[in-house]
Coordinates of C-alpha atoms and ligand atoms in Angstrom, one line a residue:
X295 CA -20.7 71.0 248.8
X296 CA -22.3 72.5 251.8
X297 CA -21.1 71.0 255.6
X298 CA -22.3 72.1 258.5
X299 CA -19.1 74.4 259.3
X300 CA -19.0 75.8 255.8
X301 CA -22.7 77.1 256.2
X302 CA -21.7 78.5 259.5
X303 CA -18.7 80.4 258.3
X304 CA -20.3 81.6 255.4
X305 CA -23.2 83.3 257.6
X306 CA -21.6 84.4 261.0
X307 CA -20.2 87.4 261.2
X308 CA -16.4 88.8 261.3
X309 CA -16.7 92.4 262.4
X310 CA -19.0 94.9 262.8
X311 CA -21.4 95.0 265.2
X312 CA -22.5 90.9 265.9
X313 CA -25.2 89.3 268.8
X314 CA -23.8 86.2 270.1
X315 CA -25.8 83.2 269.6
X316 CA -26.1 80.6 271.8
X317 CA -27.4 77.0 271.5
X318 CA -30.8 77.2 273.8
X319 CA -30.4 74.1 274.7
X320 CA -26.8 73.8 276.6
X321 CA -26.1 77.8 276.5
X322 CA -22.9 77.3 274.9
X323 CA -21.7 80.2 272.3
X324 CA -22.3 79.0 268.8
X325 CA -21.1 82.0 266.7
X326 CA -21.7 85.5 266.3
X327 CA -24.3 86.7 264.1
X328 CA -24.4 89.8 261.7
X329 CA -26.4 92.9 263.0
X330 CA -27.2 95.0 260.0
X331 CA -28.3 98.7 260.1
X332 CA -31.3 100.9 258.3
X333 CA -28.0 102.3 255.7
X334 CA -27.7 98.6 254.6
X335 CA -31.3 98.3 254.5
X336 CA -31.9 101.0 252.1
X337 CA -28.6 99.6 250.2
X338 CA -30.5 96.3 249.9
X339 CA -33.8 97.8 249.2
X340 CA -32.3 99.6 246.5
X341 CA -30.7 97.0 244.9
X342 CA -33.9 94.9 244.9
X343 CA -35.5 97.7 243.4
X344 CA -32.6 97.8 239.8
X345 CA -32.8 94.5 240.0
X346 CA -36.9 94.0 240.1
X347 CA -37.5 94.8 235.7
X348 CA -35.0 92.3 235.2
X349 CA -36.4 89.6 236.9
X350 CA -40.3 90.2 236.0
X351 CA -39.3 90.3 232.3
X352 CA -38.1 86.7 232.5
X353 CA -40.7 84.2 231.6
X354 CA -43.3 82.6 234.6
X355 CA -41.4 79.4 233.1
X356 CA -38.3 80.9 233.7
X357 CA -38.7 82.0 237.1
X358 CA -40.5 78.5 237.6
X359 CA -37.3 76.9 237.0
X360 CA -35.0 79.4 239.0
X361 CA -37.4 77.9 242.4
X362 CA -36.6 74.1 241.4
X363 CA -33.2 75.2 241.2
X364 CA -33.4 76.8 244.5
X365 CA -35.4 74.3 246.2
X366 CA -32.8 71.6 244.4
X367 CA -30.3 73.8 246.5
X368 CA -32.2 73.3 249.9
X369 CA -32.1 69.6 249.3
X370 CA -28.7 69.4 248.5
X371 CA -27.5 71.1 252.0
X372 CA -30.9 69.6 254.1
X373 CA -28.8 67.9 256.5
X374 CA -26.4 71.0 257.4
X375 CA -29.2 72.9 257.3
X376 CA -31.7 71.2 259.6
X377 CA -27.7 71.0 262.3
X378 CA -27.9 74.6 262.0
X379 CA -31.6 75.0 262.2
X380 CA -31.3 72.8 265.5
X381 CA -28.1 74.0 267.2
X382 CA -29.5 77.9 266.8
X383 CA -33.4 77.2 267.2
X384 CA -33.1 74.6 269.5
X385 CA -35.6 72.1 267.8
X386 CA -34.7 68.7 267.6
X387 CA -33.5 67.0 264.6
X388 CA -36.3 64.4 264.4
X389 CA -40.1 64.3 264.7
X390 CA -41.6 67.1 263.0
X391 CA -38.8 69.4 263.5
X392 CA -35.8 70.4 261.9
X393 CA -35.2 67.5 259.1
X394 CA -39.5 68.2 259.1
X395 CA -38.7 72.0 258.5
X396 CA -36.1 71.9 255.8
X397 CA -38.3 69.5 253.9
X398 CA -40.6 71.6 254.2
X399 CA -38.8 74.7 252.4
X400 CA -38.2 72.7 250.0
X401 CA -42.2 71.4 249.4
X402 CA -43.2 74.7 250.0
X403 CA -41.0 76.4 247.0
X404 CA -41.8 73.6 244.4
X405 CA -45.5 74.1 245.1
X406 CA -44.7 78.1 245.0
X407 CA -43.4 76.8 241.6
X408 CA -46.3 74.6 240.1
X409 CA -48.9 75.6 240.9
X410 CA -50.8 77.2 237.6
X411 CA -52.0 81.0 237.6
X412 CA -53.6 81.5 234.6
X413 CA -55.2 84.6 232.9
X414 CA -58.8 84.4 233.8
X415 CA -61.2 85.5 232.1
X416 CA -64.1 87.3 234.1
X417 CA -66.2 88.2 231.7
X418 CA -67.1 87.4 227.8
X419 CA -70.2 88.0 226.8
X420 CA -72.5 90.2 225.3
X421 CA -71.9 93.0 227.3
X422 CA -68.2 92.5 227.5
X423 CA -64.7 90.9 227.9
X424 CA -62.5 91.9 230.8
X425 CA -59.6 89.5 231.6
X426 CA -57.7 89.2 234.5
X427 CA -53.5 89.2 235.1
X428 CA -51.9 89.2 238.0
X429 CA -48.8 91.5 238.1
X430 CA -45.2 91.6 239.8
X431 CA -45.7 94.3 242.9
X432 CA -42.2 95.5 242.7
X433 CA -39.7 94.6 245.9
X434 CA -41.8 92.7 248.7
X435 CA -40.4 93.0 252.3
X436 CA -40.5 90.0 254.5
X437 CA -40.3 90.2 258.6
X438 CA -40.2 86.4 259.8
X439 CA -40.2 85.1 263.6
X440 CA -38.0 82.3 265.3
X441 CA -40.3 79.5 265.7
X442 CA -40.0 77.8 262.4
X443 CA -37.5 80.4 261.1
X444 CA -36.6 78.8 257.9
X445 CA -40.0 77.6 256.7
X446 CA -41.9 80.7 257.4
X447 CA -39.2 82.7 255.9
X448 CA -40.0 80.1 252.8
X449 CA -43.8 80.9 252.9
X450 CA -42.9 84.9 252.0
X451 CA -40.5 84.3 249.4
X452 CA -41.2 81.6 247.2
X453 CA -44.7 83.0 246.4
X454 CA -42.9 86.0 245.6
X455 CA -40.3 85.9 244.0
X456 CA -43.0 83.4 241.1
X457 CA -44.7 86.5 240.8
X458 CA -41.7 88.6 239.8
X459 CA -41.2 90.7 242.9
X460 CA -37.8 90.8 244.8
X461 CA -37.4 90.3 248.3
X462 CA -35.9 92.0 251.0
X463 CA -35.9 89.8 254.5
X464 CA -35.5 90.5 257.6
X465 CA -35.0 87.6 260.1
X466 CA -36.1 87.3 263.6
X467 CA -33.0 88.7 265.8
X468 CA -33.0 84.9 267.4
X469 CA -32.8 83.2 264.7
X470 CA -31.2 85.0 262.5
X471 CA -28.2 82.3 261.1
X472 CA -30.5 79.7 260.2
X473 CA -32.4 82.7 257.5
X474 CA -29.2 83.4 256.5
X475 CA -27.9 80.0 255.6
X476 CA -31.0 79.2 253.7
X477 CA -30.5 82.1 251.7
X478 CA -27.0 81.8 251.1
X479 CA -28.2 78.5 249.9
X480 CA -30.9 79.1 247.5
X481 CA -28.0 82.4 246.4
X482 CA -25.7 79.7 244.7
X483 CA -28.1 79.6 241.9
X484 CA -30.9 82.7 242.3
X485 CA -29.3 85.7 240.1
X486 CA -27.9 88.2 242.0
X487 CA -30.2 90.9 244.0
X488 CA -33.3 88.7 243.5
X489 CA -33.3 87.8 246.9
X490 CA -31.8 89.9 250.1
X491 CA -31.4 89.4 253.5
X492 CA -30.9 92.0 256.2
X493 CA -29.9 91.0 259.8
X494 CA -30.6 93.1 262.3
X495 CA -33.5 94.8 265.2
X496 CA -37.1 94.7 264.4
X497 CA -37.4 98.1 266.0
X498 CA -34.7 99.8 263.8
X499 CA -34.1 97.9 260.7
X500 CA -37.4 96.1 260.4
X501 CA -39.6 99.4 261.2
X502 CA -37.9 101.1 258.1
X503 CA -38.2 97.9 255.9
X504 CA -42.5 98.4 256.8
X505 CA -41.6 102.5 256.3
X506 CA -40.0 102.3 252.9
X507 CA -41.7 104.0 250.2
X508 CA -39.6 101.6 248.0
X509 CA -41.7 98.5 249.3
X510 CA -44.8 97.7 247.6
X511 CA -46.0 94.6 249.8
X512 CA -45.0 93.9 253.5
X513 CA -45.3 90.0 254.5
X514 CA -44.7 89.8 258.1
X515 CA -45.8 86.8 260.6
X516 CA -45.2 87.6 264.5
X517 CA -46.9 89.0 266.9
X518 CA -50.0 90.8 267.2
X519 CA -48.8 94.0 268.9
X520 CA -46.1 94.6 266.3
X521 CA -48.5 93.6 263.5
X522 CA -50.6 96.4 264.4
X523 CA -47.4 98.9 264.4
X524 CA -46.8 97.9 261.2
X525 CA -50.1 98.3 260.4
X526 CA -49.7 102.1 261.4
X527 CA -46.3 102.3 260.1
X528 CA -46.6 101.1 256.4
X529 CA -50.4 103.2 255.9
X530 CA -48.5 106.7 254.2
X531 CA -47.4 104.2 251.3
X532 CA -50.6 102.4 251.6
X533 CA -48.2 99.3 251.3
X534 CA -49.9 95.9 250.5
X535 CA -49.9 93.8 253.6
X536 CA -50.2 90.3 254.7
X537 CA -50.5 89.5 258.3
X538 CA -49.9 86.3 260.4
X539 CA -50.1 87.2 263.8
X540 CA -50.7 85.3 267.2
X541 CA -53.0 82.9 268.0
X542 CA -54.5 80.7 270.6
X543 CA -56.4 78.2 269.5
X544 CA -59.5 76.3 271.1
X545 CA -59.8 72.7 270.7
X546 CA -62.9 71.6 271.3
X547 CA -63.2 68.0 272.2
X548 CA -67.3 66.3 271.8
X549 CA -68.6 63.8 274.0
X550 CA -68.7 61.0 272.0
X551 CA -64.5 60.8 271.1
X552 CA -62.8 57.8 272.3
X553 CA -59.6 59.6 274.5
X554 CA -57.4 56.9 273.5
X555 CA -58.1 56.8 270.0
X556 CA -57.5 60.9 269.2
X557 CA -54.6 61.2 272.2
X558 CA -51.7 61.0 270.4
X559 CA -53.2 63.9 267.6
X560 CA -54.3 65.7 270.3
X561 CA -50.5 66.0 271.6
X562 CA -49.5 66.3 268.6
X563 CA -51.7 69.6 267.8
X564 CA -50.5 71.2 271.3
X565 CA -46.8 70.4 271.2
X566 CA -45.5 70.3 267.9
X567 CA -41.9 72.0 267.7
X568 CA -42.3 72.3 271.6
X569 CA -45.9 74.4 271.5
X570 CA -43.8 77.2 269.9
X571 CA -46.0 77.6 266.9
X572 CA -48.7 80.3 265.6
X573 CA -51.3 77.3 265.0
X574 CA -51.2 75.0 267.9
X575 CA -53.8 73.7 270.1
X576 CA -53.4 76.2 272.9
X577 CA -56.6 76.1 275.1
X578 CA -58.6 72.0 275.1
X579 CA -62.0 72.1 276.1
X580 CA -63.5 68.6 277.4
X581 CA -66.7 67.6 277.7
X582 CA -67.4 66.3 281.3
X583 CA -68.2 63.0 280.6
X584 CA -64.8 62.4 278.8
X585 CA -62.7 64.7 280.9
X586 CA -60.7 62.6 283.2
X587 CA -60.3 59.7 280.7
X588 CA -58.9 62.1 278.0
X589 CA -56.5 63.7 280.7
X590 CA -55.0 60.3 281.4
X591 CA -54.9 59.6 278.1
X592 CA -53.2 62.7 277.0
X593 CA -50.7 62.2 280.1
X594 CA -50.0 58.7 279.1
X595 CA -48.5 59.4 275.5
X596 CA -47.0 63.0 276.9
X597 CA -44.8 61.3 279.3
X598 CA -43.7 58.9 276.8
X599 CA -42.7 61.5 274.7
X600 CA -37.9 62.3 274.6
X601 CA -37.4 65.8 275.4
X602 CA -33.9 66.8 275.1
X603 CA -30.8 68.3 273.0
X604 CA -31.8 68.8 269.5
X605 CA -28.9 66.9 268.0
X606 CA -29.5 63.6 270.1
X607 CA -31.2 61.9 267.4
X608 CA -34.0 60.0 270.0
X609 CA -35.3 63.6 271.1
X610 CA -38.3 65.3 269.5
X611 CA -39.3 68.2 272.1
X612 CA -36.2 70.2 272.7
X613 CA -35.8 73.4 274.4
X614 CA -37.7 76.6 274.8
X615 CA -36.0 79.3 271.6
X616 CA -34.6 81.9 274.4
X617 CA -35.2 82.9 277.7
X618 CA -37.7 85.4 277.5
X619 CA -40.3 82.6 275.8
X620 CA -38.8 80.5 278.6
X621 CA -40.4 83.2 281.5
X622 CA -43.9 83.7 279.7
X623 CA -44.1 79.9 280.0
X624 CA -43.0 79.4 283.6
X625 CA -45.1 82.5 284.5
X626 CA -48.4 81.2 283.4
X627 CA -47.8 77.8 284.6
X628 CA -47.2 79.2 288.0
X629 CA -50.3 81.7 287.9
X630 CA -52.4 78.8 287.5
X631 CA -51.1 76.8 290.2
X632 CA -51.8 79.6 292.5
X633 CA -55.1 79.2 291.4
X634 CA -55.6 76.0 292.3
X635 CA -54.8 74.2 289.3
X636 CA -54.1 70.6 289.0
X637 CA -50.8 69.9 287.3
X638 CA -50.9 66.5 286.1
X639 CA -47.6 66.5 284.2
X640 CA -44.6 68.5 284.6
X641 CA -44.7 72.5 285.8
X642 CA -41.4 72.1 287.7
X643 CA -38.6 73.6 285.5
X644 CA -35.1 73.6 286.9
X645 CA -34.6 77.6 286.6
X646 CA -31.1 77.1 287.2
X647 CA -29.8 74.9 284.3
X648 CA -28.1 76.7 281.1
X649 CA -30.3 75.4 278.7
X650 CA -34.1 76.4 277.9
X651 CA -35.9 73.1 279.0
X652 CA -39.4 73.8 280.4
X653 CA -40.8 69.7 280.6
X654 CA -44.1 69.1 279.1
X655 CA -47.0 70.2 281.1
X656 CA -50.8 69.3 281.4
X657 CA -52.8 71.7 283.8
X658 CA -56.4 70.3 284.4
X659 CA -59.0 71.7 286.4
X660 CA -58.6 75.1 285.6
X661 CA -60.9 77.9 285.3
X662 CA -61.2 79.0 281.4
X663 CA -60.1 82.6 283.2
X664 CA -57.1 81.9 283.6
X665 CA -53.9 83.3 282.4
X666 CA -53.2 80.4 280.8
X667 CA -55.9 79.6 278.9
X668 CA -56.7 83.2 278.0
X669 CA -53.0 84.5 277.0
X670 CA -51.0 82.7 274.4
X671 CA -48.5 80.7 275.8
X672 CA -46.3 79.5 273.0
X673 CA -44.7 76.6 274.5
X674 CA -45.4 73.3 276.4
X675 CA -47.8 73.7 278.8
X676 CA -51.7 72.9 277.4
X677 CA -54.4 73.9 280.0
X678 CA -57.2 71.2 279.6
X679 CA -60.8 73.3 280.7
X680 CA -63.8 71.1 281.2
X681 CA -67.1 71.8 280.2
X682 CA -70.9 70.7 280.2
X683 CA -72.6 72.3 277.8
X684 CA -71.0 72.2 273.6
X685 CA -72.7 76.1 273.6
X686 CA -70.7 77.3 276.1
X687 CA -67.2 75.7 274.8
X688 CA -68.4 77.7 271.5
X689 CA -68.5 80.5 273.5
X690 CA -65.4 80.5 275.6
X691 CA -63.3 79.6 272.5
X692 CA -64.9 82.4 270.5
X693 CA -64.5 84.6 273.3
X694 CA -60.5 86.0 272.4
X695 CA -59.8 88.9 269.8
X696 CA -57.4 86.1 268.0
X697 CA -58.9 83.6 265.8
X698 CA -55.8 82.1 263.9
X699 CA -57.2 78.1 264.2
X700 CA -59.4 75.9 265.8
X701 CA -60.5 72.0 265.9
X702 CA -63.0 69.7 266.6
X703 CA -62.9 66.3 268.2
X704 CA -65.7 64.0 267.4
X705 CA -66.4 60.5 266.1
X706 CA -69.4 62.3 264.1
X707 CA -68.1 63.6 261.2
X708 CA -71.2 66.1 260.4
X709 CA -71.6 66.9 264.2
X710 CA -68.0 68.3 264.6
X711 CA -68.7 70.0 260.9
X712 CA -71.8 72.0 262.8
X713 CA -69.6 73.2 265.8
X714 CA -66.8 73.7 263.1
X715 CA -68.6 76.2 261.0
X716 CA -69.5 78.3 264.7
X717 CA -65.7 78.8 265.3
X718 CA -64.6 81.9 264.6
X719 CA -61.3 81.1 263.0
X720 CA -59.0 81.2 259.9
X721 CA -58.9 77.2 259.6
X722 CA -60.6 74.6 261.9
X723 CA -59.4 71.3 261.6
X724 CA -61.5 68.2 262.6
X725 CA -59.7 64.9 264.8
X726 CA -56.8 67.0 264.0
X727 CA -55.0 70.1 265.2
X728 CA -52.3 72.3 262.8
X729 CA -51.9 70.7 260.1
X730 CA -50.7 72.7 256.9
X731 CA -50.3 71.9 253.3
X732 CA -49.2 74.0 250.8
X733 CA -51.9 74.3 248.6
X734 CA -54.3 74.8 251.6
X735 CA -55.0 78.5 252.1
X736 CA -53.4 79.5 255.7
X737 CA -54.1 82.3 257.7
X738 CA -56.1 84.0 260.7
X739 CA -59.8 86.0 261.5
X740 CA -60.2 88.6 263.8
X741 CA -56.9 89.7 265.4
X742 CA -54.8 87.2 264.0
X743 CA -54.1 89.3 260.9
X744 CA -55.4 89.1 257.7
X745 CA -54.6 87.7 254.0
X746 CA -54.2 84.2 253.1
X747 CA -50.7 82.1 252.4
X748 CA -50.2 79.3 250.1
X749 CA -51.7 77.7 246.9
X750 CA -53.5 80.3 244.4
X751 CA -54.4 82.7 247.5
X752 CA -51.2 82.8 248.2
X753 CA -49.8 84.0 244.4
X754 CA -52.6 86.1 244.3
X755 CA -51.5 88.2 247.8
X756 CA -48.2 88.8 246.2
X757 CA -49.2 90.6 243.1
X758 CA -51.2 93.1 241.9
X759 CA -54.4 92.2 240.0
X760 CA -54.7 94.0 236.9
X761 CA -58.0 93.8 234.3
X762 CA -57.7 94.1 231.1
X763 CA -61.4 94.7 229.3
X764 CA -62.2 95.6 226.0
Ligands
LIG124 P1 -42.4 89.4 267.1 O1 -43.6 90.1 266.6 O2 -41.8 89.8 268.3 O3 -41.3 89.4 266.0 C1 -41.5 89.0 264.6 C2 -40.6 89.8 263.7 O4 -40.9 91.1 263.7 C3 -39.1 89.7 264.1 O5 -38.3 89.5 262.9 C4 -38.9 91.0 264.8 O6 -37.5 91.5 264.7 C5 -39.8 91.9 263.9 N1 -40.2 93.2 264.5 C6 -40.2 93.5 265.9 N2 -40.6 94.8 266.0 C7 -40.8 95.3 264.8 C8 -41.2 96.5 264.3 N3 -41.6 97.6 265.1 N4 -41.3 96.7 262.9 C9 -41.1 95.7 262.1 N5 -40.6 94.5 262.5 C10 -40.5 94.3 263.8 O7 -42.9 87.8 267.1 P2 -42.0 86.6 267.6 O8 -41.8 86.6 269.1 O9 -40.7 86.5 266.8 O10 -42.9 85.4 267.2 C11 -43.9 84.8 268.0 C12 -45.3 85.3 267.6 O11 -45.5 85.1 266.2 C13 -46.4 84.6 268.3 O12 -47.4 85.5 268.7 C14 -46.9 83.7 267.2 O13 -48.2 83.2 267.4 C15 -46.7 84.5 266.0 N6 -46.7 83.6 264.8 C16 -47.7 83.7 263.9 C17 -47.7 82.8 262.8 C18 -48.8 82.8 261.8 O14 -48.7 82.3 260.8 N7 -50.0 83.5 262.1 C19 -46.6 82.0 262.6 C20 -45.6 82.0 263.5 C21 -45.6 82.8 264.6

C-alpha cells in the first residue's frame, strides 16, 4: 500500500542531476526531484513507439478496463497523493483543491473510459456508404503546467491512452513529483511502456518531445508564448496539436443580479486553487447600479475565506506555486495602486516571509486599462471594473487576443444567454464561473489555443479519423 513516504521515495531522485523542491508554503526542502535529459527522452520516446502495436491491438474493452484499473489505483493512494500534491503545489488539502484534484483524476479517467465511440456511419444511401473509425495516432506527447499538475496531466492521457496511443509526459519543472507519483501509481497495473514520464526543462527536454518526428500528436496546456513555439516547432512533422493556453476571463455581471445571492460563486470563479487556474474569473465587470453593493458583498465572503498551509485541514487558499507567480502578482497589484486604485481587501504581502502567501485581494475602481485587468494575473487578486453601458462591457471583455472563458451574471436566464452568445470565448458559463465536467467539451478561441478536451471531442482529438466507403 501506498503512504505518503513511500510515494515520495519512489519518485525523488538519488543521483544525477536533481532540482530541489521546496514546499511554497514554509520554504522548507521537501526532496530532490529527477531532471531528465533529451537522451532519455528519445529512450522513452522509443520505447512508447515498440510498445504502441501492442497496445492498439488489444480490444477498446480491454483498454477500457486497463483505465478502471488505473483510476482504481488513483483511488487507492488519493490521500498520499492529494499530501504530496499539497506539500509540492502548495494547494490546500480541502475545498476544491488537492482531495478535489485527485478525485478528479480519477472521474476524469473513468469517463476517458466510458464514454462510447462508435463507428459512424456518414453516409448510406443511394449514392453511397462511407463509415467512419477513429484510429490510434501512434505515441502522443504531453507537456502539462503546475497549477493543477495532476489533473491536467489526467486530461492528456486518459483520452489517450482509450484510443490506443502511448504517452510520453513531460511535467512542469515545479511540479514535477506530484506527475510522477501519479504515474508511478496508475504503473502498478498499466503494462509496461504504455505510459512514460520524463522530468526535466521545457526548453531542452520538452522542445524535443514537440520536435520528434516519432510523435504523432502534441497535447500541451501552458502558456500562450510557448504554445506558439510549439506551434513553430512541431510544423516539419505537421504533428497533431491540441492547445490550452492562457486565459483571462471577463465576467460580466447584469444589473438586475442580487450581490448577495451570486457572491459566494462569484469568489468562487476568481479564486479557486488560489486564482492559479487557466479558467478563472480574472477581470469582473459591474454594472453601476450594482457596483458598490456587489464589492461589499464580494469582500464580505472573501475575508471569511482560511488562507494558509495546505496541510492545515481548515485552509482552502494556500500559497502562490513559486516565486516567480508570486512577483507577477505583487507587480500588478502594485501598478494598479499607483494608479489610483482602490484596494478593498488585501494587496499588502509580507515579501519577507519563506512561504508564497500573497492574501486575497479586491481592487475596485480601476480603469479597464490597467495592468491588471488587461494581463493575466494567475493568482488572487480580481480587479472589479465598473461600467454603464452592457455594449461596452461586451466590448472591453472581447477586447484581448485570449478567449479561453467567460460568464454572465443575471437573474434573467435568456438575457444573460444574449450577452453570452456575444462573448468571444471557448465556454461562457452563466451565474457561474469555471466550472468543468468531463463530458463537457473544454477549451479556448482566439489566442487561447485551439482543440477541444473531454467527452467525444475529446477521443476524437486523440486519434486519427479514418473513412472507410464503399
Ligand atoms: P508554461 O507555458 O511556462 O509551461 C507549461 C509547460 O510547458 C511546462 O511543462 C514547461 O516546462 C513546458 N515548456 C516550457 N517551454 C517549452 C518549450 N519551448 N517547448 C516545450 N515545452 C515547454 O506555463 P505554466 O507557467 O506552467 O502555466 C501557466 C499558464 O498555463 C497560464 O498562462 C495558464 O493560463 C495556462 N493554463 C492553461 C490551461 C488551459 O486549459 N487552457 C490550463 C492550465 C494552465
Amino acid at each position: 500500500m501506498n503512504t505518503y513516504d513511500s510515494l515520495l521515495a519512489t519518485v525523488s531522485a538519488q543521483s544525477g542531476e536533481t532540482r530541489e523542491v521546496f514546499d511554497p508554503a514554509t520554504g522548507e526542502l521537501i526532496a530532490e526531484a529527477p531532471v531528465n535529459d533529451v537522451a532519455t527522452l528519445e529512450a522513452a520516446i522509443d520505447k512508447a513507439e515498440a510498445t504502441q502495436p501492442s497496445w492498439a491491438a488489444l480490444s477498446d474493452e480491454e483498454r477500457i478496463a486497463y483505465l478502471h484499473k488505473a483510476a482504481d489505483a488513483i483511488e487507492a493512494a488519493a490521500e498520499p497523493l492529494a499530501e504530496l500534491l499539497s506539500r509540492e503545489q502548495g494547494k490546500p488539502l480541502n475545498g476544491p483543491n488537492a482531495r478535489f484534484e485527485v478525485g478528479g483524476c480519477v472521474a476524469w479517467t473513468r469517463a476517458a473510459a466510458d464514454t462510447p465511440l462508435p463507428v459512424e456511419v456518414i453516409v448510406d444511401d443511394e449514392s453511397g456508404y462511407a463509415e467512419m473509425h477513429y484510429r490510434p495516432l501512434g505515441v502522443v506527447g504531453a507537456i502539462s503546467p503546475w497549477n493543477w499538475p495532476m489533473m491536467i496531466s489526467i486530461w492528456q492521457i486518459a483520452p489517450s491512452l482509450r484510443m490506443g496511443n502511448t504517452v510520453v509526459i513531460k511535467p512542469a519543472e515545479t511540479t514535477t513529483l506530484s506527475v510522477l507519483a501519479l504515474v508511478a501509481v496508475m504503473n502498478e497495473v498499466l503494462p509496461e511502456g504504455v505510459l512514460n514520464i520524463v522530468p526535466g526543462p521545457g526548453s531542452t527536454v520538452g522542445d524535443a518531445l514537440t520536435r520528434s518526428p516519432k510523435i504523432s500528436k502534441i497535447m500541451f496546456t501552458g502558456s500562450t508564448p510557448v504554445g506558439k513555439r510549439i506551434i513553430e516547432a512541431s510544423a516539419p512533422n505537421v504533428t497533431r496539436l491540441t492547445l490550452e493556453l492562457g486565459g483571462n476571463d471577463a465576467g460580466i455581471v447584469l444589473p438586475d443580479v442580487d450581490p448577495a445571492a451570486i457572491a459566494e460563486d462569484l469568489f468562487w470563479g476568481a479564486f479557486i486553487n488560489t486564482g492559479q487556474t487557466c479558467a478563472a474569473l480574472k477581470r469582473l465587470y459591474v454594472h453601476d447600479s450594482v457596483y458598490d453593493a456587489v464589492v461589499s458583498e464580494l469582500a464580505k465572503v472573501a475575508a471569511a475565506v482560511p488562507m494558509g498551509v495546505g496541510l492545515e485541514e481548515q485552509n482552502v487558499l494556500g500559497p502562490l506555486q513559486n516565486r516567480p507567480q508570486f512577483d507577477i502578482v505583487d507587480r500588478l497589484v502594485e501598478s494598479a495602486k499607483a494608479s489610483g486604485a482602490r484596494v478593498v481587501l488585501g494587496g499588502d504581502p509580507d515579501r519577507e516571509a519563506a512561504g508564497n502567501f500573497y492574501p486575497t485581494t479586491l481592487v475596485a475602481d480601476i480603469d479597464p486599462q490597467q495592468d491588471l485587468v488587461l494581463e493575466e494575473q494567475f493568482g488572487p487578486a480580481l480587479p472589479i471594473i465598473r461600467y454603464t453601458d452592457v455594449d461596452e462591457a461586451v466590448r472591453l471583455a472581447n477586447a484581448l487576443e485570449v478567449g479561453l472563458g467567460a460568464s454572465v451574471w443575471s437573474a434573467d436566464r435568456d438575457a444573460a444567454r444574449k450577452v453570452a452568445a456575444r462573448l468571444e470565448a471557448g465556454t461562457v458559463w452563466i451565474n457561474s464561473h469555471g466550472g468543468l465536467h468531463p463530458m463537457i467539451p473544454f477549451g479556448g478561441a482566439k489566442q487561447s489555443g485551439y482543440g477541444r478536451e473531454f467527452g467525444v471531442m475529446g477521443l476524437k482529438s486523440v486519434a486519427e479519423p479514418q473513412v472507410i466507403s464503399g
